[in-house]
Amino acid sequence: VLENGLTILAKDSLPRDLAAIDIKIKAGSGLEGEYAGSGISHFVEHMVFKGTKTRAAGAIEKEIKSYGGFINAAASHDLTSFTVTVPSEHLKEAISLLKDMLLNATFEKKEFEKEREVILKEMKLNRDEPNARLSKLLYDTAYIGHPYRYPVIGYEQAFRALKREDLIKYYNKMYVPNRIVIAVVGGIDKVDAIAAIEKEFESFKPPNYMIDLQAVEPMQISARRSEEGMAISLSYLAMGFHSTRLLDKDLFAMDVLSMILGRGDNSRLNTVLFKEKEMVHSISSWNYTPKDPGLFVITASLDKENLGSVEKAVLDEVDKLKNEGAKDDEIEAAKRMVLSDYIFSRQTLEEEASDISANEVLTGDYAFSRRYVDGVQSVSKEDLKRVANKILRNDNLTVVRLVPASFIAYEPKAAVASTIEPTIKKEILPNGLRILVREDRKTPTISISVAMLGGLSVEDKHTNGISNLTARMLLKGTGIRKESDIEGALENRGGAIAPFSGFNSFGVNLTLLKPDLDFALDILKDILRDSTFPQDELGKP
């Protein structure tokens, strides 16, 4: 670790004539702060290829190719990655080029506009691809408070709002040495490689050290469901349970459990639902464990008529595993798969470099993968039964379905009782806002409740009462309305508005006659977007 906080890992490995450099930066969609939901990490990852102070757009890839190498990049929930593989003789040139990308990207306006259009097309492709759409729907529904709910690419509305200056600000904040790990693997002299990196990055001065605030997802207390229609012939089902984080002692058992349930031809779900009952076209499961708690996911493609029966059959197999446990041969097969994955996932220099850099960034232990394999080998039958009953609970379950647009799903026989009544329609706007609408024709009135995460559960001794105060202050005036204007306008229409604050949420409730819906929405938009929180109202009871 250099004085400026940059971490360097170096390993001599075969083949001798190649070297791979993998860079991991603590900059992902789960860490975007004020830009949450915009996909700014992904946008910046694209833009650092589009020119530096000494290299024009397109020159970076061209230079790497001239060395006989290649370069890749990606963004995720927790990280942004850059990987370069070159002949060993060009290692120093590749290090210099990467330094230029990390320190000197220029974000030229013309390239900014061009790349924005590229990403907008990528968003459209994702909307048209069933598995990408299903994944987005699952994370949107399963997470309500943690930024893992946001797609890495961002929501289109928030993405379009990004300015060139926002990218520069984020780049300068996140692309700093104490947030970066550089791993070099291949035909190298380790001492020389570290010295070359140190020389290039010695002028890379760190800013004030920044601590990432850890977002906490509220505990799920009942099953969640969501569904979207799409121009498809098959249906797609995803069932997700809130699971472990990467550094959790139950990680090993949950990963083995996912393999027993849905990894490979002989897994339980594939054997029963695909081979024996022929209820699905495909089915699988995995345990997604990023830095913060992830999801244990089961997905299937199937005919729309089988949605309810497949959901029930999946939960029957889950219950069987919870009640009866796993068989010895299943456990041993799963452990062999983990060992095989470990070996085959490190076949290339790029994979090996990526593995040790990710381990270092996410766990602080570059050899974590080896420790992970050992942890899996120690999993017992009792461990599996315990974690299955701990994690795979119906009140911890989210079910999402992607169906042909003309198909109305959610049959009455659905396996898990929905927490959303059949008369309630749920819509998620492109900016992430969730809307629930329930029609009631008994009276010509409308009631609107705007609820936000907060309340006593997120307060401490320093912020006690802040949710209640914020809710009340929302009604004290906006840029165009005084408190009396808000109250008077509602009273004149026979309506009312009141703040609320509870244990897990705060917000406002509004009631009006049905013809005044547009007026009600205008009032709420003004309150939520332009409240002024007047100083003279703060001290009033």
mmCIF file with all atom_site columns, C-alpha atoms in Angstrom, residues 29 45 105 131 214 346:
data_model
loop_
_atom_site.group_PDB
_atom_site.id
_atom_site.type_symbol
_atom_site.label_atom_id
_atom_site.label_alt_id
_atom_site.label_comp_id
_atom_site.label_asym_id
_atom_site.label_entity_id
_atom_site.label_seq_id
_atom_site.pdbx_PDB_ins_code
_atom_site.Cartn_x
_atom_site.Cartn_y
_atom_site.Cartn_z
_atom_site.occupancy
_atom_site.B_iso_or_equiv
_atom_site.pdbx_formal_charge
_atom_site.auth_seq_id
_atom_site.auth_comp_id
_atom_site.auth_asym_id
_atom_site.auth_atom_id
_atom_site.pdbx_PDB_model_num
ATOM 1 C CA . SER A 1 29  ? -24.253 1.970   -8.525  1.00 0.00 ? 29  SER A CA 1
ATOM 2 C CA . GLU A 1 45  ? -16.529 4.013   -17.008 1.00 0.00 ? 45  GLU A CA 1
ATOM 3 C CA . ALA A 1 105 ? -9.838  11.919  -18.491 1.00 0.00 ? 105 ALA A CA 1
ATOM 4 C CA . ASN A 1 131 ? -33.905 -11.663 -18.625 1.00 0.00 ? 131 ASN A CA 1
ATOM 5 C CA . GLN A 1 214 ? -23.491 1.823   4.605   1.00 0.00 ? 214 GLN A CA 1
ATOM 6 C CA . ARG A 1 346 ? -8.864  -18.685 -12.789 1.00 0.00 ? 346 ARG A CA 1
#
